[in-house]
Amino acid sequence: MATQLKNLSDFSNTEIPSAAPYRFGIVVAEWNAEITNALYQGAYQSLVNNGALAENIFSYQVPGSFELTSGADLLLQKGNLDAVICLGCVIQGETRHFDFICDAVAHGVSNVSVKYSKPVIFGVLTTDNQQQAIDRAGGKHGNKGDEAAITAIKMAALAETLNS
Ligand SMILES: Nc1c(NC[C@H](O)[C@H](O)[C@H](O)CO)[nH]c(=O)[nH]c1=O
Ligand SMILES: CC(=O)[C@@H](O)COP(=O)(O)O
């Protein structure tokens, strides 16, 4: 379902577990900071609105989306986290660099999640232009950061259930 058909911040039809028991890492790319800061605010607030404790949210910045993979890996090496949220915004430029970054970070984030058997959430916008990013960072299509946070809560709760 395309984002145009589903608001990224609408969870009215879904049950969200309490985030209170869990510890979350958030890794944020500095590239396109006006977008990624909005994603971060959405993710952080969504975690807190669903019960996460501020002292259980550990936030770090990396230079760009390509570094989200290593940022998540470094966080999970430290251990004692229930989920890591990766936030970035990759916007198509003049060259194929976009394709390589998007592919690398999508596969990288997925691989880190499997490596540590921990949820690592792909909260990365991959857009044709700035307006599409604005629309998905608190604009008309909602906030990808909200979606990433709710996904992290659900996956942390699922992991707790399956590991108990
Ligand atoms: N063009 C974008 C980048 N490029 C930078 C890379 O992510 C990386 O930091 C660099 O290649 C050094 O390893 N990053 C984004 O997050 N968004 C972009 O649009
Ligand atoms: C996604 C990118 O790395 C891209 O924005 C860089 O722009 P360009 O492809 O024009 O070098």
PDB file of C-alpha atoms and ligand atoms in Angstrom:
ATOM      1  CA  MET A   1       0.000   0.000   0.000  1.00  0.00           C
ATOM      2  CA  ALA A   2       1.555   3.312  -0.997  1.00  0.00           C
ATOM      3  CA  THR A   3       2.096   5.924   1.693  1.00  0.00           C
ATOM      4  CA  GLN A   4      -0.387   8.091  -0.151  1.00  0.00           C
ATOM      5  CA  LEU A   5      -3.065   5.590   0.908  1.00  0.00           C
ATOM      6  CA  LYS A   6      -1.939   5.182   4.555  1.00  0.00           C
ATOM      7  CA  ASN A   7      -0.982   8.017   6.869  1.00  0.00           C
ATOM      8  CA  LEU A   8       2.322   7.205   8.574  1.00  0.00           C
ATOM      9  CA  SER A   9       1.045   8.570  11.905  1.00  0.00           C
ATOM     10  CA  ASP A  10      -2.386   6.929  11.980  1.00  0.00           C
ATOM     11  CA  PHE A  11      -2.461   3.991  14.386  1.00  0.00           C
ATOM     12  CA  SER A  12      -6.112   4.342  15.381  1.00  0.00           C
ATOM     13  CA  ASN A  13      -6.869   0.811  14.179  1.00  0.00           C
ATOM     14  CA  THR A  14      -3.999  -0.970  15.891  1.00  0.00           C
ATOM     15  CA  GLU A  15      -3.217  -2.074  19.435  1.00  0.00           C
ATOM     16  CA  ILE A  16       0.066  -0.670  20.702  1.00  0.00           C
ATOM     17  CA  PRO A  17       1.753  -2.356  23.690  1.00  0.00           C
ATOM     18  CA  SER A  18       3.146  -0.220  26.495  1.00  0.00           C
ATOM     19  CA  ALA A  19       6.727   0.864  25.800  1.00  0.00           C
ATOM     20  CA  ALA A  20       7.458   1.224  29.526  1.00  0.00           C
ATOM     21  CA  PRO A  21       9.454  -2.019  29.944  1.00  0.00           C
ATOM     22  CA  TYR A  22      11.788  -1.434  27.020  1.00  0.00           C
ATOM     23  CA  ARG A  23      15.071   0.341  26.285  1.00  0.00           C
ATOM     24  CA  PHE A  24      15.388   2.002  22.880  1.00  0.00           C
ATOM     25  CA  GLY A  25      18.308   3.247  20.821  1.00  0.00           C
ATOM     26  CA  ILE A  26      17.748   5.915  18.187  1.00  0.00           C
ATOM     27  CA  VAL A  27      20.390   6.606  15.507  1.00  0.00           C
ATOM     28  CA  VAL A  28      19.784   9.732  13.410  1.00  0.00           C
ATOM     29  CA  ALA A  29      21.572  10.740  10.195  1.00  0.00           C
ATOM     30  CA  GLU A  30      22.704  14.381  10.012  1.00  0.00           C
ATOM     31  CA  TRP A  31      22.242  14.625   6.234  1.00  0.00           C
ATOM     32  CA  ASN A  32      19.007  16.522   5.428  1.00  0.00           C
ATOM     33  CA  ALA A  33      18.891  17.542   9.093  1.00  0.00           C
ATOM     34  CA  GLU A  34      15.689  19.570   8.786  1.00  0.00           C
ATOM     35  CA  ILE A  35      13.948  16.358   7.780  1.00  0.00           C
ATOM     36  CA  THR A  36      15.739  13.934  10.083  1.00  0.00           C
ATOM     37  CA  ASN A  37      15.233  16.202  13.086  1.00  0.00           C
ATOM     38  CA  ALA A  38      11.491  16.100  12.385  1.00  0.00           C
ATOM     39  CA  LEU A  39      11.649  12.309  12.114  1.00  0.00           C
ATOM     40  CA  TYR A  40      13.487  12.183  15.445  1.00  0.00           C
ATOM     41  CA  GLN A  41      10.962  14.410  17.204  1.00  0.00           C
ATOM     42  CA  GLY A  42       8.159  12.205  15.918  1.00  0.00           C
ATOM     43  CA  ALA A  43       9.867   8.996  16.971  1.00  0.00           C
ATOM     44  CA  TYR A  44      10.877  10.271  20.415  1.00  0.00           C
ATOM     45  CA  GLN A  45       7.432  11.672  21.166  1.00  0.00           C
ATOM     46  CA  SER A  46       5.698   8.510  19.952  1.00  0.00           C
ATOM     47  CA  LEU A  47       7.862   6.418  22.264  1.00  0.00           C
ATOM     48  CA  VAL A  48       7.106   8.667  25.250  1.00  0.00           C
ATOM     49  CA  ASN A  49       3.391   8.925  24.393  1.00  0.00           C
ATOM     50  CA  ASN A  50       3.248   5.116  24.559  1.00  0.00           C
ATOM     51  CA  GLY A  51       4.949   4.885  27.936  1.00  0.00           C
ATOM     52  CA  ALA A  52       8.669   4.807  27.218  1.00  0.00           C
ATOM     53  CA  LEU A  53      10.801   6.382  29.945  1.00  0.00           C
ATOM     54  CA  ALA A  54      13.112   9.209  28.863  1.00  0.00           C
ATOM     55  CA  GLU A  55      15.974   7.530  30.701  1.00  0.00           C
ATOM     56  CA  ASN A  56      15.439   4.435  28.558  1.00  0.00           C
ATOM     57  CA  ILE A  57      15.860   6.243  25.219  1.00  0.00           C
ATOM     58  CA  PHE A  58      19.472   6.516  24.004  1.00  0.00           C
ATOM     59  CA  SER A  59      19.933   8.842  21.012  1.00  0.00           C
ATOM     60  CA  TYR A  60      22.971   9.335  18.778  1.00  0.00           C
ATOM     61  CA  GLN A  61      23.771  11.090  15.499  1.00  0.00           C
ATOM     62  CA  VAL A  62      25.783   9.757  12.554  1.00  0.00           C
ATOM     63  CA  PRO A  63      26.948  11.753   9.515  1.00  0.00           C
ATOM     64  CA  GLY A  64      24.691  10.152   6.901  1.00  0.00           C
ATOM     65  CA  SER A  65      22.269   7.320   6.257  1.00  0.00           C
ATOM     66  CA  PHE A  66      25.101   5.094   5.078  1.00  0.00           C
ATOM     67  CA  GLU A  67      26.477   5.208   8.662  1.00  0.00           C
ATOM     68  CA  LEU A  68      23.181   4.157  10.233  1.00  0.00           C
ATOM     69  CA  THR A  69      24.216   0.519   9.941  1.00  0.00           C
ATOM     70  CA  SER A  70      27.450   0.958  11.881  1.00  0.00           C
ATOM     71  CA  GLY A  71      25.715   3.246  14.350  1.00  0.00           C
ATOM     72  CA  ALA A  72      23.130   0.584  15.101  1.00  0.00           C
ATOM     73  CA  ASP A  73      25.841  -2.069  15.352  1.00  0.00           C
ATOM     74  CA  LEU A  74      27.877  -0.004  17.813  1.00  0.00           C
ATOM     75  CA  LEU A  75      24.767   0.604  19.927  1.00  0.00           C
ATOM     76  CA  LEU A  76      23.834  -3.074  20.013  1.00  0.00           C
ATOM     77  CA  GLN A  77      27.415  -4.074  20.846  1.00  0.00           C
ATOM     78  CA  LYS A  78      26.952  -2.178  24.093  1.00  0.00           C
ATOM     79  CA  GLY A  79      23.978  -4.463  24.727  1.00  0.00           C
ATOM     80  CA  ASN A  80      20.978  -3.975  26.954  1.00  0.00           C
ATOM     81  CA  LEU A  81      18.709  -2.485  24.294  1.00  0.00           C
ATOM     82  CA  ASP A  82      15.379  -3.943  23.200  1.00  0.00           C
ATOM     83  CA  ALA A  83      15.192  -2.192  19.837  1.00  0.00           C
ATOM     84  CA  VAL A  84      17.095   0.331  17.708  1.00  0.00           C
ATOM     85  CA  ILE A  85      15.420   2.893  15.465  1.00  0.00           C
ATOM     86  CA  CYS A  86      17.411   4.158  12.456  1.00  0.00           C
ATOM     87  CA  LEU A  87      16.270   7.509  11.039  1.00  0.00           C
ATOM     88  CA  GLY A  88      17.512   9.076   7.809  1.00  0.00           C
ATOM     89  CA  CYS A  89      16.507  10.842   4.632  1.00  0.00           C
ATOM     90  CA  VAL A  90      18.054  10.002   1.279  1.00  0.00           C
ATOM     91  CA  ILE A  91      17.021  12.289  -1.579  1.00  0.00           C
ATOM     92  CA  GLN A  92      17.786  11.514  -5.218  1.00  0.00           C
ATOM     93  CA  GLY A  93      20.542  13.714  -6.662  1.00  0.00           C
ATOM     94  CA  GLU A  94      22.107  13.833 -10.115  1.00  0.00           C
ATOM     95  CA  THR A  95      23.931  10.520  -9.889  1.00  0.00           C
ATOM     96  CA  ARG A  96      23.356   6.882  -8.976  1.00  0.00           C
ATOM     97  CA  HIS A  97      24.796   7.484  -5.493  1.00  0.00           C
ATOM     98  CA  PHE A  98      21.223   7.468  -4.182  1.00  0.00           C
ATOM     99  CA  ASP A  99      20.731   3.877  -5.318  1.00  0.00           C
ATOM    100  CA  PHE A 100      23.883   2.644  -3.607  1.00  0.00           C
ATOM    101  CA  ILE A 101      23.115   4.359  -0.296  1.00  0.00           C
ATOM    102  CA  CYS A 102      19.503   3.199  -0.182  1.00  0.00           C
ATOM    103  CA  ASP A 103      20.479  -0.359  -1.000  1.00  0.00           C
ATOM    104  CA  ALA A 104      23.367  -0.381   1.465  1.00  0.00           C
ATOM    105  CA  VAL A 105      21.432   0.976   4.411  1.00  0.00           C
ATOM    106  CA  ALA A 106      18.360  -1.187   3.798  1.00  0.00           C
ATOM    107  CA  HIS A 107      20.448  -4.342   3.674  1.00  0.00           C
ATOM    108  CA  GLY A 108      22.785  -3.154   6.414  1.00  0.00           C
ATOM    109  CA  VAL A 109      20.042  -2.403   8.907  1.00  0.00           C
ATOM    110  CA  SER A 110      18.398  -5.731   8.192  1.00  0.00           C
ATOM    111  CA  ASN A 111      21.703  -7.584   8.642  1.00  0.00           C
ATOM    112  CA  VAL A 112      22.428  -5.908  11.985  1.00  0.00           C
ATOM    113  CA  SER A 113      18.976  -6.880  13.234  1.00  0.00           C
ATOM    114  CA  VAL A 114      19.648 -10.530  12.401  1.00  0.00           C
ATOM    115  CA  LYS A 115      23.209 -10.376  13.753  1.00  0.00           C
ATOM    116  CA  TYR A 116      22.037  -9.379  17.238  1.00  0.00           C
ATOM    117  CA  SER A 117      18.534 -10.920  17.117  1.00  0.00           C
ATOM    118  CA  LYS A 118      17.173  -7.499  18.013  1.00  0.00           C
ATOM    119  CA  PRO A 119      14.620  -5.337  16.170  1.00  0.00           C
ATOM    120  CA  VAL A 120      16.390  -2.658  14.114  1.00  0.00           C
ATOM    121  CA  ILE A 121      13.821  -0.403  12.465  1.00  0.00           C
ATOM    122  CA  PHE A 122      14.315   1.099   8.982  1.00  0.00           C
ATOM    123  CA  GLY A 123      13.004   4.615   9.482  1.00  0.00           C
ATOM    124  CA  VAL A 124      14.694   6.006   6.380  1.00  0.00           C
ATOM    125  CA  LEU A 125      12.952   8.161   3.780  1.00  0.00           C
ATOM    126  CA  THR A 126      14.128   7.445   0.233  1.00  0.00           C
ATOM    127  CA  THR A 127      12.561  10.139  -1.922  1.00  0.00           C
ATOM    128  CA  ASP A 128      12.726  11.641  -5.382  1.00  0.00           C
ATOM    129  CA  ASN A 129      12.714  15.189  -4.033  1.00  0.00           C
ATOM    130  CA  GLN A 130      12.586  17.390  -0.935  1.00  0.00           C
ATOM    131  CA  GLN A 131       8.811  17.818  -1.033  1.00  0.00           C
ATOM    132  CA  GLN A 132       8.182  14.088  -0.800  1.00  0.00           C
ATOM    133  CA  ALA A 133      10.436  14.053   2.273  1.00  0.00           C
ATOM    134  CA  ILE A 134       8.625  16.989   3.874  1.00  0.00           C
ATOM    135  CA  ASP A 135       5.299  15.264   3.261  1.00  0.00           C
ATOM    136  CA  ARG A 136       6.548  12.197   5.197  1.00  0.00           C
ATOM    137  CA  ALA A 137       8.299  14.019   8.053  1.00  0.00           C
ATOM    138  CA  GLY A 138       5.224  15.561   9.646  1.00  0.00           C
ATOM    139  CA  GLY A 139       3.473  16.720   6.495  1.00  0.00           C
ATOM    140  CA  LYS A 140       0.369  15.510   4.716  1.00  0.00           C
ATOM    141  CA  HIS A 141       1.392  11.846   4.822  1.00  0.00           C
ATOM    142  CA  GLY A 142       2.318  11.892   8.515  1.00  0.00           C
ATOM    143  CA  ASN A 143       5.701  11.247  10.107  1.00  0.00           C
ATOM    144  CA  LYS A 144       7.913   8.247   9.304  1.00  0.00           C
ATOM    145  CA  GLY A 145       9.430   8.680  12.753  1.00  0.00           C
ATOM    146  CA  ASP A 146       6.064   7.899  14.344  1.00  0.00           C
ATOM    147  CA  GLU A 147       5.782   4.752  12.279  1.00  0.00           C
ATOM    148  CA  ALA A 148       9.324   3.698  13.180  1.00  0.00           C
ATOM    149  CA  ALA A 149       8.706   4.182  16.905  1.00  0.00           C
ATOM    150  CA  ILE A 150       5.449   2.217  16.937  1.00  0.00           C
ATOM    151  CA  THR A 151       7.122  -0.535  14.944  1.00  0.00           C
ATOM    152  CA  ALA A 152       9.963  -0.630  17.500  1.00  0.00           C
ATOM    153  CA  ILE A 153       7.510  -0.957  20.401  1.00  0.00           C
ATOM    154  CA  LYS A 154       5.565  -3.741  18.705  1.00  0.00           C
ATOM    155  CA  MET A 155       8.710  -5.651  17.812  1.00  0.00           C
ATOM    156  CA  ALA A 156      10.201  -5.261  21.301  1.00  0.00           C
ATOM    157  CA  ALA A 157       6.984  -6.648  22.779  1.00  0.00           C
ATOM    158  CA  LEU A 158       6.957  -9.517  20.283  1.00  0.00           C
ATOM    159  CA  ALA A 159      10.588 -10.359  21.082  1.00  0.00           C
ATOM    160  CA  GLU A 160       9.799 -10.370  24.803  1.00  0.00           C
ATOM    161  CA  THR A 161       6.874 -12.722  24.219  1.00  0.00           C
ATOM    162  CA  LEU A 162       8.817 -15.124  22.011  1.00  0.00           C
ATOM    163  CA  ASN A 163      11.883 -15.139  24.258  1.00  0.00           C
ATOM    164  CA  SER A 164       9.944 -15.750  27.472  1.00  0.00           C
TER     165      SER A 164
HETATM  166  N1  LIG B   1      23.181  12.152  -0.251  1.00  0.00           N
HETATM  167  C1  LIG B   1      22.799  11.713   0.998  1.00  0.00           C
HETATM  168  C2  LIG B   1      23.693  11.143   1.884  1.00  0.00           C
HETATM  169  N2  LIG B   1      24.996  10.981   1.545  1.00  0.00           N
HETATM  170  C3  LIG B   1      26.043  10.694   2.526  1.00  0.00           C
HETATM  171  C4  LIG B   1      26.143   9.203   2.869  1.00  0.00           C
HETATM  172  O1  LIG B   1      25.048   8.774   3.674  1.00  0.00           O
HETATM  173  C5  LIG B   1      27.439   8.915   3.645  1.00  0.00           C
HETATM  174  O2  LIG B   1      27.429   9.690   4.837  1.00  0.00           O
HETATM  175  C6  LIG B   1      28.670   9.253   2.819  1.00  0.00           C
HETATM  176  O3  LIG B   1      28.590   8.539   1.595  1.00  0.00           O
HETATM  177  C7  LIG B   1      29.962   8.878   3.553  1.00  0.00           C
HETATM  178  O4  LIG B   1      29.956   7.503   3.890  1.00  0.00           O
HETATM  179  N3  LIG B   1      23.274  10.699   3.094  1.00  0.00           N
HETATM  180  C8  LIG B   1      21.956  10.832   3.467  1.00  0.00           C
HETATM  181  O5  LIG B   1      21.579  10.436   4.587  1.00  0.00           O
HETATM  182  N4  LIG B   1      21.060  11.410   2.605  1.00  0.00           N
HETATM  183  C9  LIG B   1      21.437  11.846   1.378  1.00  0.00           C
HETATM  184  O6  LIG B   1      20.579  12.375   0.608  1.00  0.00           O
HETATM  185  C1  LIG B   2      21.757  10.422  -2.202  1.00  0.00           C
HETATM  186  C2  LIG B   2      22.984  11.190  -2.532  1.00  0.00           C
HETATM  187  O1  LIG B   2      24.106  10.838  -2.194  1.00  0.00           O
HETATM  188  C3  LIG B   2      22.786  12.360  -3.432  1.00  0.00           C
HETATM  189  O2  LIG B   2      21.889  13.258  -2.807  1.00  0.00           O
HETATM  190  C4  LIG B   2      24.091  13.063  -3.735  1.00  0.00           C
HETATM  191  O3  LIG B   2      23.784  13.894  -4.790  1.00  0.00           O
HETATM  192  P1  LIG B   2      24.473  13.629  -6.234  1.00  0.00           P
HETATM  193  O4  LIG B   2      23.952  12.273  -6.720  1.00  0.00           O
HETATM  194  O5  LIG B   2      23.979  14.778  -7.106  1.00  0.00           O
HETATM  195  O6  LIG B   2      25.963  13.640  -6.025  1.00  0.00           O
END
